[in-house]
mmCIF file of C-alpha atoms and ligand atoms in Angstrom:
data_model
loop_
_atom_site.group_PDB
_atom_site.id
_atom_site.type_symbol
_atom_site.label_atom_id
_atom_site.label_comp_id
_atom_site.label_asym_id
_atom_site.label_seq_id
_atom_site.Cartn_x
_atom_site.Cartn_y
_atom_site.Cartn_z
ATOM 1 C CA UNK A 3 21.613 -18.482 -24.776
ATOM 2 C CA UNK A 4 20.522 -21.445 -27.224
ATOM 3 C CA UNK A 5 16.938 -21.785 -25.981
ATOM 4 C CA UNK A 6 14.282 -21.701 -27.846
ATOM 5 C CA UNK A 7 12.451 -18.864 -28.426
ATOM 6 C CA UNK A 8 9.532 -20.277 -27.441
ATOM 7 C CA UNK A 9 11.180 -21.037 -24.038
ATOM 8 C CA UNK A 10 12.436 -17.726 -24.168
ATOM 9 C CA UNK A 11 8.349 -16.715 -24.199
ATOM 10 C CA UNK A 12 7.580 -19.367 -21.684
ATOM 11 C CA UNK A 13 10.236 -18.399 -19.122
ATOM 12 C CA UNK A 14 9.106 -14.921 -19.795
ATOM 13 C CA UNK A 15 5.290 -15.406 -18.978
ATOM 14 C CA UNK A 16 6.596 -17.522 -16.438
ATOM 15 C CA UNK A 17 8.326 -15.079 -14.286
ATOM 16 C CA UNK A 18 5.790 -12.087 -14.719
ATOM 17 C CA UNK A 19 3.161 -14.822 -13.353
ATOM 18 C CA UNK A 20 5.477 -15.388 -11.026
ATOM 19 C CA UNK A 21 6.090 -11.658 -10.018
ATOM 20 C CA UNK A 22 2.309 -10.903 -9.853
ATOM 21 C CA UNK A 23 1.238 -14.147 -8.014
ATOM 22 C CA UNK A 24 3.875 -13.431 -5.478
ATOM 23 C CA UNK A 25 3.040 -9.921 -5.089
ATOM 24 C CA UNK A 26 -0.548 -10.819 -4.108
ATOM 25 C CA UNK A 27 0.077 -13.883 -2.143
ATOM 26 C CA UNK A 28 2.996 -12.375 0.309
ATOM 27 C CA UNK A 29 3.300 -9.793 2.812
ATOM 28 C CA UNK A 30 -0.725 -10.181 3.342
ATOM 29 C CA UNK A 31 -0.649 -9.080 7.077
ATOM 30 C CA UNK A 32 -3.761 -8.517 9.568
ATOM 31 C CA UNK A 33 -1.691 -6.305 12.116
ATOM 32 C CA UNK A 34 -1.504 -3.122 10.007
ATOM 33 C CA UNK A 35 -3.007 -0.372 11.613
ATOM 34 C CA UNK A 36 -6.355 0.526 10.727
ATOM 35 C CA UNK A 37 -6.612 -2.029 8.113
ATOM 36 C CA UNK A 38 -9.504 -5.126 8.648
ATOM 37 C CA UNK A 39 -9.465 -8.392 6.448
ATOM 38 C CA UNK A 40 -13.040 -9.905 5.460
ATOM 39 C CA UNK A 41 -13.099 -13.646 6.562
ATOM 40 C CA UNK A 42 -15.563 -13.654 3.423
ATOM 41 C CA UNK A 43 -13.740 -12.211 0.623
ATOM 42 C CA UNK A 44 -10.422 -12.059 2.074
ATOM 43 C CA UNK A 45 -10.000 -8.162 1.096
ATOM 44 C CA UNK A 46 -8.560 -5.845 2.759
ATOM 45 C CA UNK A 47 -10.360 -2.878 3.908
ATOM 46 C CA UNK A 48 -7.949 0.327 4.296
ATOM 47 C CA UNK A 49 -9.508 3.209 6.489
ATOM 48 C CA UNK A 50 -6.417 5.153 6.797
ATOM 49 C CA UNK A 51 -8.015 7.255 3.874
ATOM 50 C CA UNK A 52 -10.903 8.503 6.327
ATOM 51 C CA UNK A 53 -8.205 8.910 9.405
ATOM 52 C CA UNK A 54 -7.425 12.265 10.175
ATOM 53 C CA UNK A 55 -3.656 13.217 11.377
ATOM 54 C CA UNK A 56 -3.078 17.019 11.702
ATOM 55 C CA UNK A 57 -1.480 18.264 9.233
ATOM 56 C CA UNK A 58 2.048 18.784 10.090
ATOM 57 C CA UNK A 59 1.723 15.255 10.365
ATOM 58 C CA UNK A 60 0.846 14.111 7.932
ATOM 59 C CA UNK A 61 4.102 14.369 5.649
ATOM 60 C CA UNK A 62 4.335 11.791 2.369
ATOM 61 C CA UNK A 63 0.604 10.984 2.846
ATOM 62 C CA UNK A 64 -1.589 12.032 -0.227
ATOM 63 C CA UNK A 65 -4.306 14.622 1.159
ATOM 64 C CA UNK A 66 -7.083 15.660 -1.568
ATOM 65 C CA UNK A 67 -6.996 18.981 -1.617
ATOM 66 C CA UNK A 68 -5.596 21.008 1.826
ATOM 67 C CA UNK A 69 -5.543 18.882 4.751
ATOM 68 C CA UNK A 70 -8.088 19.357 7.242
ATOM 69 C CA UNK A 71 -7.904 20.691 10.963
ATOM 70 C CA UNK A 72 -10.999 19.612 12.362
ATOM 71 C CA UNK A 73 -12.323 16.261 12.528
ATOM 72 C CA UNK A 74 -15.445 14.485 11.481
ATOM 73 C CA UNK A 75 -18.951 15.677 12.828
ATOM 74 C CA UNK A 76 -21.745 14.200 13.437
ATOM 75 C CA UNK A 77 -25.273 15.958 14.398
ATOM 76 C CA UNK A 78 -26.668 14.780 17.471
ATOM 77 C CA UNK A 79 -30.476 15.723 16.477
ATOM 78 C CA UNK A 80 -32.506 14.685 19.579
ATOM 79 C CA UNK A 81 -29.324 14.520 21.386
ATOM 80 C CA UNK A 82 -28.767 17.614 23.839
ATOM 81 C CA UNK A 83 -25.041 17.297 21.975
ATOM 82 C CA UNK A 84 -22.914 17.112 18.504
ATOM 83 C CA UNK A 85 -20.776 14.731 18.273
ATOM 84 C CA UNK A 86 -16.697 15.049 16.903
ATOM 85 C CA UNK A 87 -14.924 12.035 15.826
ATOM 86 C CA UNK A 88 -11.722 10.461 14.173
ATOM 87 C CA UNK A 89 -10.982 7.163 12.366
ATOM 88 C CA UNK A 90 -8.408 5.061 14.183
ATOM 89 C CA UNK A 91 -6.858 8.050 15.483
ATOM 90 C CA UNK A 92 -7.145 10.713 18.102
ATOM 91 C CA UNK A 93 -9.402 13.767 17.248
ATOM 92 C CA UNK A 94 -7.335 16.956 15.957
ATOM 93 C CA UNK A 95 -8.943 19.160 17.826
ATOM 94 C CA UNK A 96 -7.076 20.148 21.500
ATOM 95 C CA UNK A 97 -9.208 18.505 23.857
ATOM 96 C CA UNK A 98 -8.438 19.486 27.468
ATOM 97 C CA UNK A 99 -10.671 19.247 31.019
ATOM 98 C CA UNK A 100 -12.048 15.924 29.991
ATOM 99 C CA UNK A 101 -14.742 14.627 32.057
ATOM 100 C CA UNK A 102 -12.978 12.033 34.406
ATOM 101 C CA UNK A 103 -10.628 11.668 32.048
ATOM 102 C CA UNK A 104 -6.884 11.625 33.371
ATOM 103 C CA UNK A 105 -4.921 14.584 31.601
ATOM 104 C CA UNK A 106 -2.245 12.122 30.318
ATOM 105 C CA UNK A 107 -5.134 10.725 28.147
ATOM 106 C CA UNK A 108 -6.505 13.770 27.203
ATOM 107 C CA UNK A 109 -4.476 13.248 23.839
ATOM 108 C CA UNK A 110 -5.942 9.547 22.975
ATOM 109 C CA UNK A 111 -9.892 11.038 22.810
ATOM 110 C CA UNK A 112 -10.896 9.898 19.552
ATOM 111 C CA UNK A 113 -14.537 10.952 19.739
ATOM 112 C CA UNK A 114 -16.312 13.020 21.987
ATOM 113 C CA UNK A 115 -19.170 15.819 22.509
ATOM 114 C CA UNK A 116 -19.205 19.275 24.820
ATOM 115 C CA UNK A 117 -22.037 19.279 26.827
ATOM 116 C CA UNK A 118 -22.940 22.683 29.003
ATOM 117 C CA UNK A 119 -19.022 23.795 28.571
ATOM 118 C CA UNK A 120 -17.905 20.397 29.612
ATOM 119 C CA UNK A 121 -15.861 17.906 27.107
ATOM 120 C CA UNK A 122 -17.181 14.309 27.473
ATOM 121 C CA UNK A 123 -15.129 11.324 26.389
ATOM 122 C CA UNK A 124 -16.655 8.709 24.349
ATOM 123 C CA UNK A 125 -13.282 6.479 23.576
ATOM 124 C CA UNK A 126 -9.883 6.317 23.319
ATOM 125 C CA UNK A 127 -8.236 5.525 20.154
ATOM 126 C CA UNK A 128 -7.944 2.212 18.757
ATOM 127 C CA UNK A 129 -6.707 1.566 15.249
ATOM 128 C CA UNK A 130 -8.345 -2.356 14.696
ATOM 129 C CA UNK A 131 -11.050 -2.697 12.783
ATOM 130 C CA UNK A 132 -12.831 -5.311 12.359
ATOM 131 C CA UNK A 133 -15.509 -7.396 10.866
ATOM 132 C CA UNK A 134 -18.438 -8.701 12.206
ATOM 133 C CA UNK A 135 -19.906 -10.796 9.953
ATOM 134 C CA UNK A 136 -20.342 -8.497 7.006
ATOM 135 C CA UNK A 137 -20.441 -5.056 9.107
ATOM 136 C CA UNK A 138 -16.671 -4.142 9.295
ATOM 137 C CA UNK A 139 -16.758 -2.022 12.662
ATOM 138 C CA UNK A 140 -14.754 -0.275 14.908
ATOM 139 C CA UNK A 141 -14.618 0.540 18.726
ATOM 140 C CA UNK A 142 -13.601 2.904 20.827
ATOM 141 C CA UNK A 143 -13.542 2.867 24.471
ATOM 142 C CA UNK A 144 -12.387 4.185 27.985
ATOM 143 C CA UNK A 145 -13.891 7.141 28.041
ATOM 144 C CA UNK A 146 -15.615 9.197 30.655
ATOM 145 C CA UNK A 147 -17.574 7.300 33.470
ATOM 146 C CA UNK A 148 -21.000 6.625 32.434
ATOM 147 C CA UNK A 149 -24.154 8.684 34.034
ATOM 148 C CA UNK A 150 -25.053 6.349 36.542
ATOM 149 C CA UNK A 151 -21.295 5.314 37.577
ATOM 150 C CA UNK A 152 -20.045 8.871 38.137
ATOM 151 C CA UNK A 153 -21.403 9.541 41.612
ATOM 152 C CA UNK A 154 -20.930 5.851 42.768
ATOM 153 C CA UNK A 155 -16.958 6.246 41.434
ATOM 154 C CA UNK A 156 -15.937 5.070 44.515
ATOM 155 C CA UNK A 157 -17.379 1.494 43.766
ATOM 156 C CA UNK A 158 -13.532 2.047 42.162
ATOM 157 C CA UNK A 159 -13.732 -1.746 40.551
ATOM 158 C CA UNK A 160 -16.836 -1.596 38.663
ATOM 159 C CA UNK A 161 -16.474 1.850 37.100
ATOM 160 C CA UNK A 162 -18.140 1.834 33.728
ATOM 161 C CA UNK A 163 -16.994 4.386 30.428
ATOM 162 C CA UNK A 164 -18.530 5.687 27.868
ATOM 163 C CA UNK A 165 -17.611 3.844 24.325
ATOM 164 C CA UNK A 166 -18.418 3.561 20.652
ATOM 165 C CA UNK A 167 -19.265 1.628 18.113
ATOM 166 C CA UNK A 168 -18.849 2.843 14.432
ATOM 167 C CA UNK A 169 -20.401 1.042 11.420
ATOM 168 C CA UNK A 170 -18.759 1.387 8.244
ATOM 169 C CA UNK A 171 -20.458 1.667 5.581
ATOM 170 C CA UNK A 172 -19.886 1.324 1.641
ATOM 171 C CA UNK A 173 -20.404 5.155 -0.325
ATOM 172 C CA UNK A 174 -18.879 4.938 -4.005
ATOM 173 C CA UNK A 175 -19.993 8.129 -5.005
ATOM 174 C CA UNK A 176 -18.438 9.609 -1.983
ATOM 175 C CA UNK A 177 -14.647 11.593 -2.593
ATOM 176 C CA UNK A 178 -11.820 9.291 -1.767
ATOM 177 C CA UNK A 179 -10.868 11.377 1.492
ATOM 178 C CA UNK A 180 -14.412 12.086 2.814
ATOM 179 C CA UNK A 181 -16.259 10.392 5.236
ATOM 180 C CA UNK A 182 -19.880 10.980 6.512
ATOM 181 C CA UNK A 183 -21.007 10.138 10.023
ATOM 182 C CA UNK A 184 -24.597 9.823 11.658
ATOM 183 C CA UNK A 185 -25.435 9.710 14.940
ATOM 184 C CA UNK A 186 -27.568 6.188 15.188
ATOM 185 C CA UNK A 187 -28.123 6.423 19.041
ATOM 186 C CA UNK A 188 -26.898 5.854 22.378
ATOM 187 C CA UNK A 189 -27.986 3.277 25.294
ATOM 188 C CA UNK A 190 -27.969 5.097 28.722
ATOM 189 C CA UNK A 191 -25.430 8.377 27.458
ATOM 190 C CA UNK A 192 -23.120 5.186 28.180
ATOM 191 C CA UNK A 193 -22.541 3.241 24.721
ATOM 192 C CA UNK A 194 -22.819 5.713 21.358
ATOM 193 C CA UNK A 195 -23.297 3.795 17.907
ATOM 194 C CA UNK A 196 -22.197 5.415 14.672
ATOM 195 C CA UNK A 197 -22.496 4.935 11.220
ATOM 196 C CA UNK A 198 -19.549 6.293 8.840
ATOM 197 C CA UNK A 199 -20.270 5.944 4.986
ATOM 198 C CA UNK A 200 -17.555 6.802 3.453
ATOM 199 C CA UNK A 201 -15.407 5.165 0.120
ATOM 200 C CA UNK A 202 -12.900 3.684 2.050
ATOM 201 C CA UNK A 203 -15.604 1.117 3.115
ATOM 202 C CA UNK A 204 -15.661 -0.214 -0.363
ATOM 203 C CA UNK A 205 -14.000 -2.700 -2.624
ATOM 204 C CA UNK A 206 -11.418 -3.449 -0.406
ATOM 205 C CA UNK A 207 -8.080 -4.663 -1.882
ATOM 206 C CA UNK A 208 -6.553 -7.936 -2.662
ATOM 207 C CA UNK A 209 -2.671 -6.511 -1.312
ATOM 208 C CA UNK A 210 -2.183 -5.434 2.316
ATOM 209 C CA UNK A 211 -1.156 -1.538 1.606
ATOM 210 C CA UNK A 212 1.260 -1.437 3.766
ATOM 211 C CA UNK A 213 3.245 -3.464 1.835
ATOM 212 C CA UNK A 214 3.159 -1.284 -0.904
ATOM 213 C CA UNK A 215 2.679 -3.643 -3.648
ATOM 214 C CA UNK A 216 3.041 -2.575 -7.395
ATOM 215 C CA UNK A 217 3.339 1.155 -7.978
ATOM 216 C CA UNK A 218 2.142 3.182 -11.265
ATOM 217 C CA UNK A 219 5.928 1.965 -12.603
ATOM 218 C CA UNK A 220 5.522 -1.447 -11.595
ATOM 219 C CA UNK A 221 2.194 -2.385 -13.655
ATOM 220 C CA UNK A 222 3.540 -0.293 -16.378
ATOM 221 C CA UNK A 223 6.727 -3.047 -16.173
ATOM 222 C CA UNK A 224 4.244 -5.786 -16.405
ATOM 223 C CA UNK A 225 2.369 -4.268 -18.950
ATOM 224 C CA UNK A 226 5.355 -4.075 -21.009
ATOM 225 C CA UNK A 227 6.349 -7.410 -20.044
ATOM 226 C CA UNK A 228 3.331 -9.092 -21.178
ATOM 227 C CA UNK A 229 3.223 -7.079 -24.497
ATOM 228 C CA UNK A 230 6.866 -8.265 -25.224
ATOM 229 C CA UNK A 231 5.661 -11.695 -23.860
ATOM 230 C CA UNK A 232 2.696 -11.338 -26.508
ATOM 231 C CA UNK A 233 4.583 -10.311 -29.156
ATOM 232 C CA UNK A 234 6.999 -13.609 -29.244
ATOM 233 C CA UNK A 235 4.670 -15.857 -28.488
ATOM 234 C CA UNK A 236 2.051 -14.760 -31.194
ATOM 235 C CA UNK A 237 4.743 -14.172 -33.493
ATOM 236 C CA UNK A 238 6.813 -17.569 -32.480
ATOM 237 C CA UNK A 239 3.107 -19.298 -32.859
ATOM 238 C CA UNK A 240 2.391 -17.729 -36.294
ATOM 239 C CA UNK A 241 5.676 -18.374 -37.478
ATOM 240 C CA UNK A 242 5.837 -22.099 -36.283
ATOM 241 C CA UNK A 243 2.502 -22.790 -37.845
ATOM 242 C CA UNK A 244 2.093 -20.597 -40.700
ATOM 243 C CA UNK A 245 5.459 -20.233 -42.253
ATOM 244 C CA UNK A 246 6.140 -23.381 -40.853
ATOM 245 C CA UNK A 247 9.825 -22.502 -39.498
ATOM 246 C CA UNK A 248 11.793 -24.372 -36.866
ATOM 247 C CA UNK A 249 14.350 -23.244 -34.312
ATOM 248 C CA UNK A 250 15.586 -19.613 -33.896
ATOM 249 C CA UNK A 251 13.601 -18.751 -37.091
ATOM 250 C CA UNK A 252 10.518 -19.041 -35.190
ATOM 251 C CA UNK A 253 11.721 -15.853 -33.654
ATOM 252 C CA UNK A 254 8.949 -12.884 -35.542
ATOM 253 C CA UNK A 255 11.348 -10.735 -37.532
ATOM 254 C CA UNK A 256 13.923 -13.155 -36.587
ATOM 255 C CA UNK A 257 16.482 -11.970 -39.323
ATOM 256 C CA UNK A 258 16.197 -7.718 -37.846
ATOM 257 C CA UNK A 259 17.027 -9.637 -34.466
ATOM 258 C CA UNK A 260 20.003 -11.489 -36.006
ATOM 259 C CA UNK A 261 21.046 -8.646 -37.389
ATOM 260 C CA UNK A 262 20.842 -6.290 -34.835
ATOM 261 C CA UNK A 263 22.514 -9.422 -32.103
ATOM 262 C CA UNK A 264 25.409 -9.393 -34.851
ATOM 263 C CA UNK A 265 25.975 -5.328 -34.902
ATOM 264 C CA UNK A 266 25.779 -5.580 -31.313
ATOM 265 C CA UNK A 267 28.773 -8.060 -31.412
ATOM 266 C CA UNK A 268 30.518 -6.829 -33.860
ATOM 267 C CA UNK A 269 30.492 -3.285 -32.158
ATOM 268 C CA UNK A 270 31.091 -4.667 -28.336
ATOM 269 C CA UNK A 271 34.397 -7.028 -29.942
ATOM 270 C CA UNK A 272 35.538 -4.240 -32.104
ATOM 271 C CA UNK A 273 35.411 -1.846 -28.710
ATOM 272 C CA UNK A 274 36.738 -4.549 -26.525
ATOM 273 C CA UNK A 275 39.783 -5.444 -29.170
ATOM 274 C CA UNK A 276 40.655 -1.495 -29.271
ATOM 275 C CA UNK A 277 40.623 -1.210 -25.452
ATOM 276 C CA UNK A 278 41.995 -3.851 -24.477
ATOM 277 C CA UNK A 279 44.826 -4.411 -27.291
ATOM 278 C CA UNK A 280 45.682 -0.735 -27.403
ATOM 279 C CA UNK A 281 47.780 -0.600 -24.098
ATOM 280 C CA UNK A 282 49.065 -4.376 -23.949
ATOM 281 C CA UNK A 283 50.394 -4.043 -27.942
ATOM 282 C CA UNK A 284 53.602 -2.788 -27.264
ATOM 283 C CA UNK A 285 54.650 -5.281 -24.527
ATOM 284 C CA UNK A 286 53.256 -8.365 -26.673
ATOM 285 C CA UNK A 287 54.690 -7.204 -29.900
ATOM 286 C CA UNK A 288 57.943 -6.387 -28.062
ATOM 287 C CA UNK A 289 57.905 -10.999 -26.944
ATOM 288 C CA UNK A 290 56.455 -11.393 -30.381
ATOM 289 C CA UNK A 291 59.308 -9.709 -31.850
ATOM 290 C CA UNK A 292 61.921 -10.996 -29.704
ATOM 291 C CA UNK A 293 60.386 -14.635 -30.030
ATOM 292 C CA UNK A 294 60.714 -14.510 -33.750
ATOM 293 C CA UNK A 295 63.413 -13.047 -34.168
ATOM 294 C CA UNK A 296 65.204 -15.364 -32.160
ATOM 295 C CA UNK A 297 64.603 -18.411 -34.675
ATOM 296 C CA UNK A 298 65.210 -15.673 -37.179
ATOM 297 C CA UNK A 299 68.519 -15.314 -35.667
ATOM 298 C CA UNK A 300 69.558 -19.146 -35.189
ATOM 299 C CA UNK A 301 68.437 -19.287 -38.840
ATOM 300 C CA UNK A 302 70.710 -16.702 -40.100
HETATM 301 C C1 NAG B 428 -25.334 20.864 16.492
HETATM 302 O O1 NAG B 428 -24.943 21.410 15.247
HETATM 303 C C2 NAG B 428 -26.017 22.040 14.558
HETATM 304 C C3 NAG B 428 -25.507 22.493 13.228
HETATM 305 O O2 NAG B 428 -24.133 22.603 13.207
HETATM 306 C C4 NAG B 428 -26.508 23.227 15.365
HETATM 307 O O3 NAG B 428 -27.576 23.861 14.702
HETATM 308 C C5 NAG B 428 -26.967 22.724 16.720
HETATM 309 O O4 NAG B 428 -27.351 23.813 17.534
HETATM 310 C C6 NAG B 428 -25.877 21.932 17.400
HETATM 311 N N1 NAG B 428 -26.400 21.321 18.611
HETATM 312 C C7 NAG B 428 -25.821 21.477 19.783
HETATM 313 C C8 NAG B 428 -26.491 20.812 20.928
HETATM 314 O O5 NAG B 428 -24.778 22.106 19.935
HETATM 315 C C1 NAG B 429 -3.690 23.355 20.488
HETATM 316 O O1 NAG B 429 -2.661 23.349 21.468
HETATM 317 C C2 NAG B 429 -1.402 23.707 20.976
HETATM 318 C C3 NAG B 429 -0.383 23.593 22.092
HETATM 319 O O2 NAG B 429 -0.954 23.161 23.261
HETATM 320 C C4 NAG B 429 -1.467 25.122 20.424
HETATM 321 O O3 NAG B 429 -0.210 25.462 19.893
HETATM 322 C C5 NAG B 429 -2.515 25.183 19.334
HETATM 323 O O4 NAG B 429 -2.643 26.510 18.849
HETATM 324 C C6 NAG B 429 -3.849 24.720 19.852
HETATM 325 N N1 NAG B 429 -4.804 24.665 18.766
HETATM 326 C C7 NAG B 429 -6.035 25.088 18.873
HETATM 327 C C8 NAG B 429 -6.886 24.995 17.663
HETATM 328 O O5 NAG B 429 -6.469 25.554 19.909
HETATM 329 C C1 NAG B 430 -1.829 7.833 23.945
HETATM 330 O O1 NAG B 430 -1.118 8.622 23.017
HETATM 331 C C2 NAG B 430 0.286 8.534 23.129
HETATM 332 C C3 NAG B 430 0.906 9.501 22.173
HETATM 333 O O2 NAG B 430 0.100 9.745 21.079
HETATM 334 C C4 NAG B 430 0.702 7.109 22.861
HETATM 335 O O3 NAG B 430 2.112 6.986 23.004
HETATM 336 C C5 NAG B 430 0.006 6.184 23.834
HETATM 337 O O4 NAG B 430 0.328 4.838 23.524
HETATM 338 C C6 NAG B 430 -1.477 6.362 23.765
HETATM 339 N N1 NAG B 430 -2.112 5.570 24.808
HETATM 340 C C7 NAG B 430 -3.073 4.716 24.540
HETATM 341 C C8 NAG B 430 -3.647 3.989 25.706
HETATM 342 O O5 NAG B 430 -3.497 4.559 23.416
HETATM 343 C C1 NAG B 431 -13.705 -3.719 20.439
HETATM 344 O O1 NAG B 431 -12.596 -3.904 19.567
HETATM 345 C C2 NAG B 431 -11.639 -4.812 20.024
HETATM 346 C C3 NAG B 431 -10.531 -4.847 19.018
HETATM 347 O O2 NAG B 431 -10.027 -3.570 18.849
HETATM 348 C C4 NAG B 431 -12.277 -6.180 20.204
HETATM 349 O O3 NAG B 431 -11.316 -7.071 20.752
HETATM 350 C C5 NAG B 431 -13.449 -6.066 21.121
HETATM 351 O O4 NAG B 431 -14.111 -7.315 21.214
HETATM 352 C C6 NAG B 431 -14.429 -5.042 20.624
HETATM 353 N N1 NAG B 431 -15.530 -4.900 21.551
HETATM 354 C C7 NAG B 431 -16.779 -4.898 21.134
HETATM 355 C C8 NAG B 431 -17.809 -4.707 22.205
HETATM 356 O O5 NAG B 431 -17.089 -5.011 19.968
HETATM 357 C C1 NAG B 432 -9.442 2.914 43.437
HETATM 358 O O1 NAG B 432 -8.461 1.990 42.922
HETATM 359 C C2 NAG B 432 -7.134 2.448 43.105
HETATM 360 C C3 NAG B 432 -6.213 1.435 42.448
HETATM 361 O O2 NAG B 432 -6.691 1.074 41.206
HETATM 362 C C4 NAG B 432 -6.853 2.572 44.578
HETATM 363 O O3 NAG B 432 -5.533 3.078 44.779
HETATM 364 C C5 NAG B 432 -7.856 3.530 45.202
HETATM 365 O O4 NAG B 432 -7.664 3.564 46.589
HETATM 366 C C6 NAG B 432 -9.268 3.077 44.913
HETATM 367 N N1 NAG B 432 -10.234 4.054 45.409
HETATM 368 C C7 NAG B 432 -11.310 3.736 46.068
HETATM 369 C C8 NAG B 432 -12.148 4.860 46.495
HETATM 370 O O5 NAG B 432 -11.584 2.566 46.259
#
């Protein structure tokens, strides 16, 4: 209660450092799905924004504008095929008759392309990201045997699938939610490379997401803090060196403060005096009054 008020200040700024520093330098964890640390700048780079869910499921999670039910496309120009793809999830669309594809796993395509009526897998989900070097990237694979390995499938050990690689790339002018894909090439209709430009491939942040961080009422705490922090320690400072006060008068408009502490007290000892005396009185007054009158008594 006695400290200072420039300890007051101090322990003040202390603890919001505090609350910040450990809100940036905990819960940083690499395992969150679809989420890829640079080993350069040690940001995190979310791609949930860009991953599709239908959307019954997609419950709590802010969609701009109405959710979508198809996912991302991507032209195959020379290609005798377009291409359909999700981020880190499977595609929305109901895939079914998959190209050597058991029917279990028909559910886990995450990209493929229809080719003469026929669906061809080009990956099963995966939701880790990563970087390589500066490229973050992702990879799909498992998907239907490759051109060459489908007629020799009973060489059962050295079956080959079709997979994907997918380039992220940084698009700041691009809307939060959108993502644009491109069709870079494939090696032998056996390995397909992407590259997705999207927003989500930008800045990165310094606090895993999943943690969740500060929310909108959290920074507007600290902000608050700080201004109140500001506030005694400019005032404390200007006071200390200016009018040249010691002690609790370093306190700016230490005398309102003083006088609203002492209303405060007054009020909260007047209220606890009526509560508490109100129901007790009679019983004490009753000892009182037999104590004294019992010397009364002798007296008389
Ligand atoms: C791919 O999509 C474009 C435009 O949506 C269309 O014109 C083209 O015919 C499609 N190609 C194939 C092979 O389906
Ligand atoms: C996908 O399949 C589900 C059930 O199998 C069905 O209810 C739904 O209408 C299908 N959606 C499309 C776009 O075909
Ligand atoms: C396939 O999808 C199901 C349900 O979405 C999931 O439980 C399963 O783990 C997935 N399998 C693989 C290999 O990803
Ligand atoms: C594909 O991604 C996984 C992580 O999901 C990684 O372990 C693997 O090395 C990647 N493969 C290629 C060819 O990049
Ligand atoms: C392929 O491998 C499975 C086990 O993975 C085995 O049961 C099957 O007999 C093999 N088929 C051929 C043609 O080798």
């Amino acid at each position: 209660m006695k400290l200072p008020s420039t300890h007051y200040s101090l322990v003040l700024l202390s603890s919001i450092l505090g609350l910040s520093s450990a809100s940036t330098s905990s819960h940083l964890n690499d395992d969150s799905p679809c989420v890829a640390r640079s080993p350069t700048s040690g940001l995190y780079y979310d791609l949930n924004a860009i991953s599709l869910a239908p959307p019954e499921l997609k419950n709590g999670k802010k969609v701009d504008g109405e959710a979508r039910d198809e996912s991302w496309h991507a032209r195959g120009h020379d290609y005798p095929a377009n291409f359909t793809i999700n981020v880190c999830a499977p595609v929305l669309e109901n895939v079914t008759d998959v190209v050597g594809v058991d029917s279990a796993r028909w559910q886990n395509v995450s990209a493929f392309y229809e080719q003469a009526g026929k669906i061809y897998s080009i990956g099963e989900q995966a939701s880790e990201p990563f970087f390589r070097g500066r490229k973050l990237v992702l990879n799909y694979t498992n998907g239907s045997p490759c051109p060459g390995d489908w007629n020799t499938a009973s060489a059962n050990t050295s079956i080959r699938t079709k997979s994907t690689i997918m380039s992220f790339l940084c698009d700041r002018d691009a809307l939060p939610n959108q993502a644009t894909t491109s069709f870079v090439g494939t090696m032998d209709s056996c390995s397909y490379y992407f590259e997705i430009r999207s927003s989500a491939a930008c800045g990165g942040i310094a606090v895993d997401p999943n943690s969740g961080g500060l929310g909108p009422g959290g920074v507007f705490g600290v902000i608050m803090l700080i201004a109140v922090a500001a506030y005694f320690i400019g005032g404390c400072a200007y006071q200390r060196t200016v009018m040249h006060q010691r002690g609790w008068r370093q306190c700016p408009n230490f005398s309102l403060w003083a006088g609203m502490f002492d209303f405060v007290k007054v009020s909260l000892l007047a209220l606890l005096a009526f509560a508490s005396c109100r129901p007790r009185r009679r019983s004490r007054f009753g000892n009182l009054d037999a104590h004294t009158r019992l010397p009364t008594s002798r007296l008389d």
